[in-house]
Coordinates of C-alpha atoms in Angstrom, one line a residue:
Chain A
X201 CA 0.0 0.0 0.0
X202 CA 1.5 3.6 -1.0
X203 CA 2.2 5.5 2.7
X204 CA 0.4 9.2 2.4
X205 CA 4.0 10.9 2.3
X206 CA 4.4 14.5 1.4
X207 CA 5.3 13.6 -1.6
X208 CA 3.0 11.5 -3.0
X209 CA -0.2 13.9 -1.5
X210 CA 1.5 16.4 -4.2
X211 CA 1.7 14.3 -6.8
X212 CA -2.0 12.9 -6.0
X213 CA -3.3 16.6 -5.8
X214 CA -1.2 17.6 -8.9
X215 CA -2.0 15.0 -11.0
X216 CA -5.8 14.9 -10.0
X217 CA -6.1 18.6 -10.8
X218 CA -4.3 17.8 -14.2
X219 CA -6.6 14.9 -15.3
X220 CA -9.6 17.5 -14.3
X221 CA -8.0 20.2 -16.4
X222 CA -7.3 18.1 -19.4
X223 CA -11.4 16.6 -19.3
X224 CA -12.1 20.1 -19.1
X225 CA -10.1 21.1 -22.6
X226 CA -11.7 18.1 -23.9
X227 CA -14.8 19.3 -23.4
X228 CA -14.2 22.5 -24.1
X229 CA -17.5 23.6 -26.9
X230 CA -20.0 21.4 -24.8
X231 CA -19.1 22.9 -21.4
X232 CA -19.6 26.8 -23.2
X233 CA -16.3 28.4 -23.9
X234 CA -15.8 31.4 -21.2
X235 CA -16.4 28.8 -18.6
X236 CA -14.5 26.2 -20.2
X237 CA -11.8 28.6 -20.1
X238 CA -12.5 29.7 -16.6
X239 CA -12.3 26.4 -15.4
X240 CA -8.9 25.6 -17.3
X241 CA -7.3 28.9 -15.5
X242 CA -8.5 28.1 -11.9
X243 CA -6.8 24.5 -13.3
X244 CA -3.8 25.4 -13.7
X245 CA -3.3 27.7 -11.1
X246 CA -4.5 25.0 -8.6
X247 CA -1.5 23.4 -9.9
X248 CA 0.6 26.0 -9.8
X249 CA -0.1 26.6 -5.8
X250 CA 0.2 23.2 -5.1
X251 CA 3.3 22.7 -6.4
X252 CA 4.7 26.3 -4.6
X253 CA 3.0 24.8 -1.4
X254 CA 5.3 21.6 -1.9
X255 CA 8.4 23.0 -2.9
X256 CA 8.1 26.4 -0.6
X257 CA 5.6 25.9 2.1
X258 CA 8.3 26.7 4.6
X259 CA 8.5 30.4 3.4
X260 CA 4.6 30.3 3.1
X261 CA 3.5 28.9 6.5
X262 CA 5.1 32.0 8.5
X263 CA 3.3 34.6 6.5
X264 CA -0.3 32.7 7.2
X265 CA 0.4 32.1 10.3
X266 CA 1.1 35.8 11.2
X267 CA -1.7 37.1 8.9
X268 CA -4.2 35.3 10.9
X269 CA -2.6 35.0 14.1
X270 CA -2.1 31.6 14.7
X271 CA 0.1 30.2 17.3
X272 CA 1.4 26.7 18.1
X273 CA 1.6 25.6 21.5
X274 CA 4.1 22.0 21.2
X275 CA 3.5 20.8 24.9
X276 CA 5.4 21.1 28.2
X277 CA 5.3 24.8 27.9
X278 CA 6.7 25.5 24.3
X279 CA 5.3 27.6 22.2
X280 CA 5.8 28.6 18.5
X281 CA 4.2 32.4 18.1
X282 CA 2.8 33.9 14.4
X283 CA 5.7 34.4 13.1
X284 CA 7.0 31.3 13.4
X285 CA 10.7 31.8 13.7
X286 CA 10.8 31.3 17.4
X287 CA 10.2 28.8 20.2
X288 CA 9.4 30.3 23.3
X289 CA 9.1 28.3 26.9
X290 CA 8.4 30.1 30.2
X291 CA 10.1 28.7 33.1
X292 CA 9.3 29.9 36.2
X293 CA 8.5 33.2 35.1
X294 CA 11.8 33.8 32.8
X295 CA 11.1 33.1 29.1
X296 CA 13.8 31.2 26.9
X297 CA 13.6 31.9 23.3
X298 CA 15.1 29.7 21.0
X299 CA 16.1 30.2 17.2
X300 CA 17.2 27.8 15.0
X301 CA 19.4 28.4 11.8
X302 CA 20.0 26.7 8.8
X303 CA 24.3 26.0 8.2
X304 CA 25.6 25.1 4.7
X305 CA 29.1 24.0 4.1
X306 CA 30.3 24.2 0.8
X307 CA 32.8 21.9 0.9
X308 CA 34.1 18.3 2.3
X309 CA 37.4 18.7 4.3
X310 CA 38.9 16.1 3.0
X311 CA 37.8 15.8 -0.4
X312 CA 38.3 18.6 -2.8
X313 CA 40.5 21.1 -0.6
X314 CA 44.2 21.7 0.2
X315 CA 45.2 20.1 3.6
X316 CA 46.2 23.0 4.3
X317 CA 42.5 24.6 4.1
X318 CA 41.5 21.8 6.1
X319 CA 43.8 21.9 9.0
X320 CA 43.3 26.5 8.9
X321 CA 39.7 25.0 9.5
X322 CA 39.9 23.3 12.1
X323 CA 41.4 25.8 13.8
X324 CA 39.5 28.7 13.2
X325 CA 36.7 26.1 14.1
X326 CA 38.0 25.7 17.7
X327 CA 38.5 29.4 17.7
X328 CA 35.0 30.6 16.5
X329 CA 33.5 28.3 19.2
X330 CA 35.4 29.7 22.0
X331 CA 34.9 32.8 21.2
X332 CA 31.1 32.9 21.2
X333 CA 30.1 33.4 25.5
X334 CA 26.1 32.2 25.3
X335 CA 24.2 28.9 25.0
X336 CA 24.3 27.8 21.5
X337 CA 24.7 24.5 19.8
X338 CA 26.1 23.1 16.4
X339 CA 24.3 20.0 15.0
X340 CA 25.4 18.2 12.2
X341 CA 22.9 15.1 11.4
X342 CA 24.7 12.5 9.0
X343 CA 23.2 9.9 7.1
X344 CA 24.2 7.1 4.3
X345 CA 23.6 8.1 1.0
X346 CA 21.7 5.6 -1.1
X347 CA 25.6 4.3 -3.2
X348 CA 24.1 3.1 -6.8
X349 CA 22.1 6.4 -7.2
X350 CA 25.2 8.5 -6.0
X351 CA 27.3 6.9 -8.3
X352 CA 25.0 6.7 -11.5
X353 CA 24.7 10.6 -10.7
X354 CA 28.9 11.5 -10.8
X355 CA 29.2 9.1 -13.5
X356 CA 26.5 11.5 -15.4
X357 CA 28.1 14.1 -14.7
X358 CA 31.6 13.4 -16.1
X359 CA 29.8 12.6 -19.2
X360 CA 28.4 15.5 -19.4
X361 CA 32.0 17.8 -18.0
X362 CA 33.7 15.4 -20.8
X363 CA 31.2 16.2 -23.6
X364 CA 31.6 19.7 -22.4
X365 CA 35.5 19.5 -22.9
X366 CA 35.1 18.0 -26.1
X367 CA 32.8 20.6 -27.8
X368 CA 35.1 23.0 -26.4
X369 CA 38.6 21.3 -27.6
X370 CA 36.8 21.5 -31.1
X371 CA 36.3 25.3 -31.1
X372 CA 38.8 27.1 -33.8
X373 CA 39.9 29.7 -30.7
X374 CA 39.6 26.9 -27.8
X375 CA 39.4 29.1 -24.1
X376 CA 42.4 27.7 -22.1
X377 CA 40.5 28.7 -18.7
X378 CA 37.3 27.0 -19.9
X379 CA 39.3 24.0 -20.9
X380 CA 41.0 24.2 -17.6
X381 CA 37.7 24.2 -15.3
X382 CA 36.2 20.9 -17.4
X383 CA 39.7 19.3 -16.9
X384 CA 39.2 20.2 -13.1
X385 CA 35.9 19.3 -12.7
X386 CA 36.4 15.8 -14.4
X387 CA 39.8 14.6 -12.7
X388 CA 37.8 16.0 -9.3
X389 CA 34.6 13.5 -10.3
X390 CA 37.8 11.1 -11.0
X391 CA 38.8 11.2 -7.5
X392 CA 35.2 11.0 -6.0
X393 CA 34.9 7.6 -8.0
X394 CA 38.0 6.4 -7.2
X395 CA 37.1 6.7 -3.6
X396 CA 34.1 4.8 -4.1
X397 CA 35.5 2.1 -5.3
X398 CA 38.3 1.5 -3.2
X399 CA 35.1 1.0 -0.2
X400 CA 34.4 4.4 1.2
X401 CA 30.8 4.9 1.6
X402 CA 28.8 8.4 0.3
X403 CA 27.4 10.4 3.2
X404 CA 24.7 13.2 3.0
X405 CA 24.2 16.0 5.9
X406 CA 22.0 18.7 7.4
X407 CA 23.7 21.3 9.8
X408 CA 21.9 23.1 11.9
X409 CA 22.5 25.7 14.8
X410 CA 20.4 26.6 17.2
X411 CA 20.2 29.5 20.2
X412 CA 18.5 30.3 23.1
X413 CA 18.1 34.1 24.7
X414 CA 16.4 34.9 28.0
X415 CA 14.4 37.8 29.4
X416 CA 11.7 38.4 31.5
X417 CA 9.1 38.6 28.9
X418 CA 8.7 37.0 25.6
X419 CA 10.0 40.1 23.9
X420 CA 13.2 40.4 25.5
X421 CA 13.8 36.9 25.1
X422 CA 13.0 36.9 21.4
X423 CA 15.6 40.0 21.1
X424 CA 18.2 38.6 23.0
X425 CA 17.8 35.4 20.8
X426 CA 18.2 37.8 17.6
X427 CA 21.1 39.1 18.9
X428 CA 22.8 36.1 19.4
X429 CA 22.0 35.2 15.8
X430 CA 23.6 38.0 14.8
X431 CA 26.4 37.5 16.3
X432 CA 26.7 33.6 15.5
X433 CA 26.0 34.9 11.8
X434 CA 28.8 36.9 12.3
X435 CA 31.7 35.3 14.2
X436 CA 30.9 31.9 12.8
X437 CA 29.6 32.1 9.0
X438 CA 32.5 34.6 8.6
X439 CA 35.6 32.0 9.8
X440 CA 34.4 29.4 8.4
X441 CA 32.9 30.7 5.2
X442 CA 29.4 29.0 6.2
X443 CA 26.1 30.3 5.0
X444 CA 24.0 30.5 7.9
X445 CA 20.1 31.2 7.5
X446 CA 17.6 31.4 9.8
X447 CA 15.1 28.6 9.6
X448 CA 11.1 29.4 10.0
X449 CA 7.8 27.4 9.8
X450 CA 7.7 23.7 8.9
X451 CA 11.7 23.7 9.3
X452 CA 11.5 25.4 12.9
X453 CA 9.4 22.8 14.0
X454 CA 11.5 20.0 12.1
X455 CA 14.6 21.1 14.1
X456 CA 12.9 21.7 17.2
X457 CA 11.3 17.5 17.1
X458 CA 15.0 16.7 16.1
X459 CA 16.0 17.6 20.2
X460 CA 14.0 14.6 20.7
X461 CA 14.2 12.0 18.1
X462 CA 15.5 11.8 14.9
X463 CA 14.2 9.6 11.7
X464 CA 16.8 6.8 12.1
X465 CA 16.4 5.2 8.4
X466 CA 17.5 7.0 5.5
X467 CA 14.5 6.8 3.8
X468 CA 12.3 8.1 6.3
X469 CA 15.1 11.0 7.3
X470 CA 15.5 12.1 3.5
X471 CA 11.4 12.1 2.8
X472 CA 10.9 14.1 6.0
X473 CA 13.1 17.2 4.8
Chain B
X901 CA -5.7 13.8 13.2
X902 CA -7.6 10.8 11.5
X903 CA -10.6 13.1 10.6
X904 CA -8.4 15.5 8.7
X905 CA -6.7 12.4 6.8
X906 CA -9.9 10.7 6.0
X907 CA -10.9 14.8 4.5
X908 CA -7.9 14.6 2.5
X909 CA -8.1 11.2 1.2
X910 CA -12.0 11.9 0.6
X911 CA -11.0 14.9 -1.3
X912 CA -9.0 13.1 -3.6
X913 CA -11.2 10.8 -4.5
X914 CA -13.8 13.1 -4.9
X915 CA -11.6 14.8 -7.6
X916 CA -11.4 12.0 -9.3
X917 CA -14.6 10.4 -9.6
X918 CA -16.2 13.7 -10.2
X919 CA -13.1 14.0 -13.3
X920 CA -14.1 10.3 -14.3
X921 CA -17.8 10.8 -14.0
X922 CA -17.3 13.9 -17.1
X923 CA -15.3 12.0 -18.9
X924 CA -17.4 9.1 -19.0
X925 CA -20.6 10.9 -20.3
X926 CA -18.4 12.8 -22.4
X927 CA -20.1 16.3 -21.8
X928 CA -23.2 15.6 -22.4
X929 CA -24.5 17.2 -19.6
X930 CA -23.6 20.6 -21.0
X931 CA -22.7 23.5 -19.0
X932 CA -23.9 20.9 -16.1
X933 CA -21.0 19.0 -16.4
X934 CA -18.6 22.5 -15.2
X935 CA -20.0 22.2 -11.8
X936 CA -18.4 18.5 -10.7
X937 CA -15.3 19.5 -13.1
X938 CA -14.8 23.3 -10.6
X939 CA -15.4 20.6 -7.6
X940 CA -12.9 18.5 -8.7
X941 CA -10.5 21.3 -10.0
X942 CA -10.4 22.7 -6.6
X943 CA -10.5 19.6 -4.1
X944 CA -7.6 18.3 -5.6
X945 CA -4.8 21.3 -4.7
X946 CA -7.4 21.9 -1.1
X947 CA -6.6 17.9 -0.6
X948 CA -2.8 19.3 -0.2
X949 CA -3.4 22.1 1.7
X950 CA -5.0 20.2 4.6
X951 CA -2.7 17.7 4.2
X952 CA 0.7 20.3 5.0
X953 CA -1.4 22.9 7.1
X954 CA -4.8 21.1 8.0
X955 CA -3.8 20.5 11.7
X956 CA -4.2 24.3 12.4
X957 CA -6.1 25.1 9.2
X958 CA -9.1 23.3 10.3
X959 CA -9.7 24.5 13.5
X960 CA -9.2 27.8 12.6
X961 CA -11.7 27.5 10.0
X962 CA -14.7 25.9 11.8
X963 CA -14.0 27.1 15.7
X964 CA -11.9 30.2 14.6
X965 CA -9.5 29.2 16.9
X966 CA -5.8 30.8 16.7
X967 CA -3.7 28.3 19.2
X968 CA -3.3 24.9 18.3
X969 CA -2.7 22.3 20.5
X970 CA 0.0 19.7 19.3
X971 CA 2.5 17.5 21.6
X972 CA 5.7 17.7 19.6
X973 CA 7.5 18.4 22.6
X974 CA 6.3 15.7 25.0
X975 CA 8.3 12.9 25.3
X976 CA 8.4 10.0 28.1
X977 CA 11.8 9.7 30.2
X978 CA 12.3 6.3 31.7
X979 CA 13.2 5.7 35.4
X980 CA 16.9 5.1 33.9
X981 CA 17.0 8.4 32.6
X982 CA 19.0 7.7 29.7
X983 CA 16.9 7.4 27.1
X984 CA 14.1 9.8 25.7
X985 CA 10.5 7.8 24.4
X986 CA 8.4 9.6 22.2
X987 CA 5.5 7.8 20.3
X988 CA 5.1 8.8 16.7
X989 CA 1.8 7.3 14.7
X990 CA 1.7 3.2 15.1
X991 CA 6.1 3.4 16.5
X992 CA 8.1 4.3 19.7
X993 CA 11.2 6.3 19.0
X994 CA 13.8 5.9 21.4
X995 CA 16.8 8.5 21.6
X996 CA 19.9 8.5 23.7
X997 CA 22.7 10.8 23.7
X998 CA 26.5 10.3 24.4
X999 CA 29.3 12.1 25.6
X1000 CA 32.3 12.4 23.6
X1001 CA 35.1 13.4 25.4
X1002 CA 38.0 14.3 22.7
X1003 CA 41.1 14.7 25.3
X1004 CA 43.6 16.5 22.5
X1005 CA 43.1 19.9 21.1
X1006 CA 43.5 20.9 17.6
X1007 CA 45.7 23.3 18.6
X1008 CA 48.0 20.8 20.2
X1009 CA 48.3 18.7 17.1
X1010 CA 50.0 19.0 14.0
X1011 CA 49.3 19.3 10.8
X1012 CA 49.4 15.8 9.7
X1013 CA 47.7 14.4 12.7
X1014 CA 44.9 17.2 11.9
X1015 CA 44.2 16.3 8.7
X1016 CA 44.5 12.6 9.9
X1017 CA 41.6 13.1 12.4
X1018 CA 39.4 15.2 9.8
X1019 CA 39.8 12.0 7.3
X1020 CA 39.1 9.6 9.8
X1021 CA 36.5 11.4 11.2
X1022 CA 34.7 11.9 7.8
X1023 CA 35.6 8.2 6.6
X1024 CA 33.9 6.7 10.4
X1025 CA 30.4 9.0 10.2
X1026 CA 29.8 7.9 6.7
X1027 CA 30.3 4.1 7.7
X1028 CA 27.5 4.3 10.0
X1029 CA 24.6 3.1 8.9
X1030 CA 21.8 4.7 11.4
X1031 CA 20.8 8.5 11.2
X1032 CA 22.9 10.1 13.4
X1033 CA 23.4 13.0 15.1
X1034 CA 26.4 15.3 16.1
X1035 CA 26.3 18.3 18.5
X1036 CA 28.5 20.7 20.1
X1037 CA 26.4 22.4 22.4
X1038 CA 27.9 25.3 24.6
X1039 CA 26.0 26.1 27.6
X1040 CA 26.2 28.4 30.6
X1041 CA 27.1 27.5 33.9
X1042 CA 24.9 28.2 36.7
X1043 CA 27.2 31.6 37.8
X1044 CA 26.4 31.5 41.4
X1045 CA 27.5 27.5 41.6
X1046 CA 30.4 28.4 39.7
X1047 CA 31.6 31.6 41.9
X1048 CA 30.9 29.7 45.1
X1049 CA 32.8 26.4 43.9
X1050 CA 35.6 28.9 42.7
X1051 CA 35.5 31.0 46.0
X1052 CA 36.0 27.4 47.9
X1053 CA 39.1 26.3 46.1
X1054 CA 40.5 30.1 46.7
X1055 CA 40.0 29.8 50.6
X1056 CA 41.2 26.4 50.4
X1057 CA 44.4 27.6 48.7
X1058 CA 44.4 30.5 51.4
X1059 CA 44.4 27.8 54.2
X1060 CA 46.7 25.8 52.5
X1061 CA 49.2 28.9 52.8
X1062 CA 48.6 30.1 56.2
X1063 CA 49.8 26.2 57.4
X1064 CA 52.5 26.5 55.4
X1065 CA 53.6 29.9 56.9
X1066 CA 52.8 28.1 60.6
X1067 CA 55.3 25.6 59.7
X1068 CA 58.9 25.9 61.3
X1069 CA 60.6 25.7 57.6
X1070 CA 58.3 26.5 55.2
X1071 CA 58.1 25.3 51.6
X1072 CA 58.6 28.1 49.3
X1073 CA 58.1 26.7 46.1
X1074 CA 54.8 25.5 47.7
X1075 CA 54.1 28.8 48.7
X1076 CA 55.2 30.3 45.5
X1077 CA 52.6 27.9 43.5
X1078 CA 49.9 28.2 46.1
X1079 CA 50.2 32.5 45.8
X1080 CA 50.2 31.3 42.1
X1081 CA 46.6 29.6 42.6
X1082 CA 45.4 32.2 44.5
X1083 CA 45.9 34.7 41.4
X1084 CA 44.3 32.5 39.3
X1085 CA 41.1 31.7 40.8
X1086 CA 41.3 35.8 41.9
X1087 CA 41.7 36.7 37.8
X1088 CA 38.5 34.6 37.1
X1089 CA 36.9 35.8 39.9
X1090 CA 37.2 39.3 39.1
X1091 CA 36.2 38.2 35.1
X1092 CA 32.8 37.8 36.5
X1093 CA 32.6 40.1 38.4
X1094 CA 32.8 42.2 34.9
X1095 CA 29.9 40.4 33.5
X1096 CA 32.1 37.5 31.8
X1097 CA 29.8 34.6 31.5
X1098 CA 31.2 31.0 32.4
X1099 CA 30.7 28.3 29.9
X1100 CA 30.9 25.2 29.1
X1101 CA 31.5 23.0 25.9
X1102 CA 29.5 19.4 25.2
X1103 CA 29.9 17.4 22.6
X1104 CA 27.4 14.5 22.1
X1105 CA 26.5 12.1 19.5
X1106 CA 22.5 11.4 19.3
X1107 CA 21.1 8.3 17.6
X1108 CA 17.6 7.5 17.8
X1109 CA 16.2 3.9 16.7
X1110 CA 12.4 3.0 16.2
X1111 CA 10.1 -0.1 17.4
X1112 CA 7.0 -1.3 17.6
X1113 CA 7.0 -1.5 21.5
X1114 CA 8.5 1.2 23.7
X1115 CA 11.8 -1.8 25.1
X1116 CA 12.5 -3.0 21.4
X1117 CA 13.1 1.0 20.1
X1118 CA 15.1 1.3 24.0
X1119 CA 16.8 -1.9 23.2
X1120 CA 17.7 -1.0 19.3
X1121 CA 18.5 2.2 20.8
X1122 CA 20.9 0.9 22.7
X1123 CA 22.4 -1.1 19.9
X1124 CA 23.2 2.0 18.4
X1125 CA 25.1 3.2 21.1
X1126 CA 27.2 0.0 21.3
X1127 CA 27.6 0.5 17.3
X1128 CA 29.0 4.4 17.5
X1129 CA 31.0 3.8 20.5
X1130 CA 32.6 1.0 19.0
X1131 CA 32.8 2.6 15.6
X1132 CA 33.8 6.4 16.7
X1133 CA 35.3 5.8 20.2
X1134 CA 38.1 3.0 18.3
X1135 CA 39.0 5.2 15.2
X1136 CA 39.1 8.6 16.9
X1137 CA 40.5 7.3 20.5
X1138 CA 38.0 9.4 22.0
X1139 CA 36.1 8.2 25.2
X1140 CA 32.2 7.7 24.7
X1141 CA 29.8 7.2 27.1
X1142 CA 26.4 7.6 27.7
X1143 CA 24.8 10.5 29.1
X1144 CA 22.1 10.4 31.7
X1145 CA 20.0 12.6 34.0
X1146 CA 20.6 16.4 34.0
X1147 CA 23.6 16.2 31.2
X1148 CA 21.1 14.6 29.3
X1149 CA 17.8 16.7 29.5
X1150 CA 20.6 19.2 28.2
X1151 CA 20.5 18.3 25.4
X1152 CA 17.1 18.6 24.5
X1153 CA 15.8 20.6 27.3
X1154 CA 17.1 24.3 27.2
X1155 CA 16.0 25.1 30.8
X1156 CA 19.0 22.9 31.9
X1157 CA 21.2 24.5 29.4
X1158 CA 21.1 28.2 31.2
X1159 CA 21.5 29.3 34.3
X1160 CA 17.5 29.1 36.1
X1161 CA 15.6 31.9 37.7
X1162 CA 16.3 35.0 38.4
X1163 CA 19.3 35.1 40.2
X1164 CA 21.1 33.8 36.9
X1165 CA 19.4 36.5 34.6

């Protein structure tokens, strides 16, 4: 039986809307043109907004939410307010407001830098975290990559970099640079092969950080928390070259449930983002 | 929860027997056949919406109300206190959270061993096979434990030096390093006095591990534990262990990650 996933409620609701649609065209002269057409607009449309619900309901949720005023109390005192870029606990009449926010790392340390990059990193890494003096916390959730689809996928794209190089070899006035960069890019998809096949295993990973301010009321709190974001935007994203945003909506509450428990099979971790 | 699935799977397949019942008779309905086809058109696309937002969506709609109730955060903690329940759907998911305690800096190493430890490191996280979680988490200490437990090993020190100075040949290099302790605990005393906040770093590994009864998640739980301290705690020669009680609600509970009440605002 198919399992009501995210996914596949998308794909139900998109493809529903389509076969309804495409009856609709077919029917066109009998169903009396300006409505025909009326119908084939709200149509696609309907599509349309299902499609931006699936792919950006996270940037969507916090602006309904704080158009209608809708909060989210989670249980043993958390709360998520409108704007849902916040959870907020009282305890004992001090409120703790935490923020989550998104880290990407653009690169592996070990596979396509210098080792000298990688042992500046770790450094500056030790550094940054000393430096910053309140509660936050670095998360780094890893999980297997599924190997045959990782493969197929680097093998498709050295084709492509070596078709690339090709068409560009044949020029009359070949670029050097451009040359150069396919070169690069192939003997780099070179080395990620190599390294699967002599065993080592692909890995994927979200990063997260997350931050908690205090005050006496939920204000306070929420301004110390922005402040701290600031300042972990600044001191960390800046030695470390790390894009750090910060997370609302669906992927709050997706970090927040992560404290607790955490999809433990790659299939049900990956469908869940 | 239920009701709003058995709307959205209704929905659906309202869409498309309504679609299916115009295609069938092939429009011969007329300008009859637009109303199913605008019913269809729009329960498919309102199927999805319930199904992302319908668990505030629908009580906002029909009792207009604007805080929804859910219990993301409430989990069960065992008498053991090492291990977090939470029942999700039909499963039990079990988490538990260990220490790692690396003993060497980065700074104290060289370059080769750095790089060694960053390739080890990457090449033992992607050979395990469970979702797994890593976390440096820096937290506050509770300043007025921390002052008082600093203040204790001063006048310790201080007594220490005034038995010394009763002695009939007393130790100067003992005196010299106990002055020497004195100064220190005096520096960090009079760092927060300036507002400096004392922290303190923790770095713990998280796996969680699902079941259909709340001892077989704790029990594959604690399979995974076995599994990551074998697997990290041998390549790395880092000490794992698990964490329970206090240093473990801190690392899901941010009440015992900063200082509490008022006093530590």
């Amino acid at each position: 039986m198919v399992e009501l996933t995210e996914r596949n409620a998308a794909l139900a609701a998109i493809g529903l809307c389509l076969f309804a649609t495409a009856i609709t065209f077919m029917n066109l002269s009998s169903l009396g043109g300006i409505f025909g057409v009326i119908l084939i607009i709200i149509g696609v449309l309907g599509m349309a907004a299902t499609y931006v619900l699936f792919t950006m309901g996270y940037a969507v949720m916090p602006f309904m939410t704080s158009t209608l005023g809708v909060s989210d109390l989670l249980g043993n005192g958390y709360k998520i307010p409108p704007s849902q870029d916040v959870v907020i606990r009282n305890v004992g009449g001090i409120y703790h407001a935490t923020m989550y926010m998104s880290a990407r790392f653009y690169e592996a340390a070990t596979s396509e830098v210098e080792e000298e990059m990688t042992v500046a990193y770790m450094d500056l890494w030790e550094r940054a975290l000393a430096g910053i003096k309140f509660p936050f916390k670095f998360c780094l959730i890893s999980f297997p990559e599924d190997i045959a689809k990782y493969r197929e996928n680097l093998e498709t794209q050295r084709y492509a970099a070596t078709i690339k190089l090709g068409k560009e070899r044949e020029k009359p006035n070949p670029d050097a640079l451009t040359i150069d960069k396919w070169e690069r890019e192939i003997a780099r998809l070179n080395a990620m092969l190599a390294r699967l096949t002599a065993g080592e295993k692909p890995m994927g990973a979200v990063m997260y950080v997350a931050t908690t301010g205090i005050g006496v009321n939920e204000a306070a709190a929420i301004a110390a928390a922005q402040r701290q974001v600031g300042e972990i935007r600044s001191t960390v994203a800046n030695a470390l070259n790390l894009d750090i945003k910060v997370v609302k909506g669906e992927d709050l509450k997706r970090c927040f449930t992560w404290e607790f428990y955490i999809p433990p099979d790659r299939a049900e971790f990956v469908s869940s983002l | 929860m239920a009701e709003v699935n058995n709307l959205i799977i209704g929905l659906l397949a309202a869409s498309g027997i309504l679609s299916l019942f115009v295609f069938v008779t092939g429009g011969t309905l007329g300008i009859l056949s637009a109303i199913p086809l605008l019913i269809a058109i729009i329960a498919a696309p309102l199927s999805f919406l319930l199904y992302k937002w319908g668990y505030w969506l629908v009580p906002y709609v029909t009792r207009g109300q604007r805080v929804i109730q859910s219990d993301d955060a409430i989990v069960e903690i065992p008498h053991t206190e090492d291990v977090v329940v939470k029942k999700v759907g039909d499963y039990y998911y079990a988490s538990m959270y260990v220490v790692v305690k690396i003993f060497k800096s980065v700074t104290n190493m060289t370059d080769e061993e750095k790089f060694g430890f960053m390739e080890l490191w990457e090449r033992t996280v992607s050979a395990l096979k469970p979702v797994t979680k890593y976390a440096v988490l820096v937290y506050l200490k509770d300043l007025y434990k921390y002052k008082e437990s600093i203040e204790a090993r001063k006048a310790k020190a201080q007594m220490e030096i005034a038995k010394e100075n009763e002695k009939p040949n007393p130790d100067k290099q003992r005196l010299d390093l106990l002055m020497r302790e004195i100064s220190m605990w005096d520096g960090i005393l009079s760092r927060l006095d300036v507002g400096d906040k004392p922290t303190a770093i923790l770095t713990y590994i998280q796996t969680t591990a699902k079941g259909m009864t709340k001892d077989a998640a704790m029990a594959a739980a604690r399979q995974n534990v076995n599994e990551i301290r074998t697997a990290i705690g041998t390549a790395l020669n880092v000490e794992i262990a698990p964490l329970s009680g206090e240093d473990m609600k801190r690392c899901f509970d941010w009440e015992y990650t900063l200082p509490r009440g008022t006093k530590g605002l």
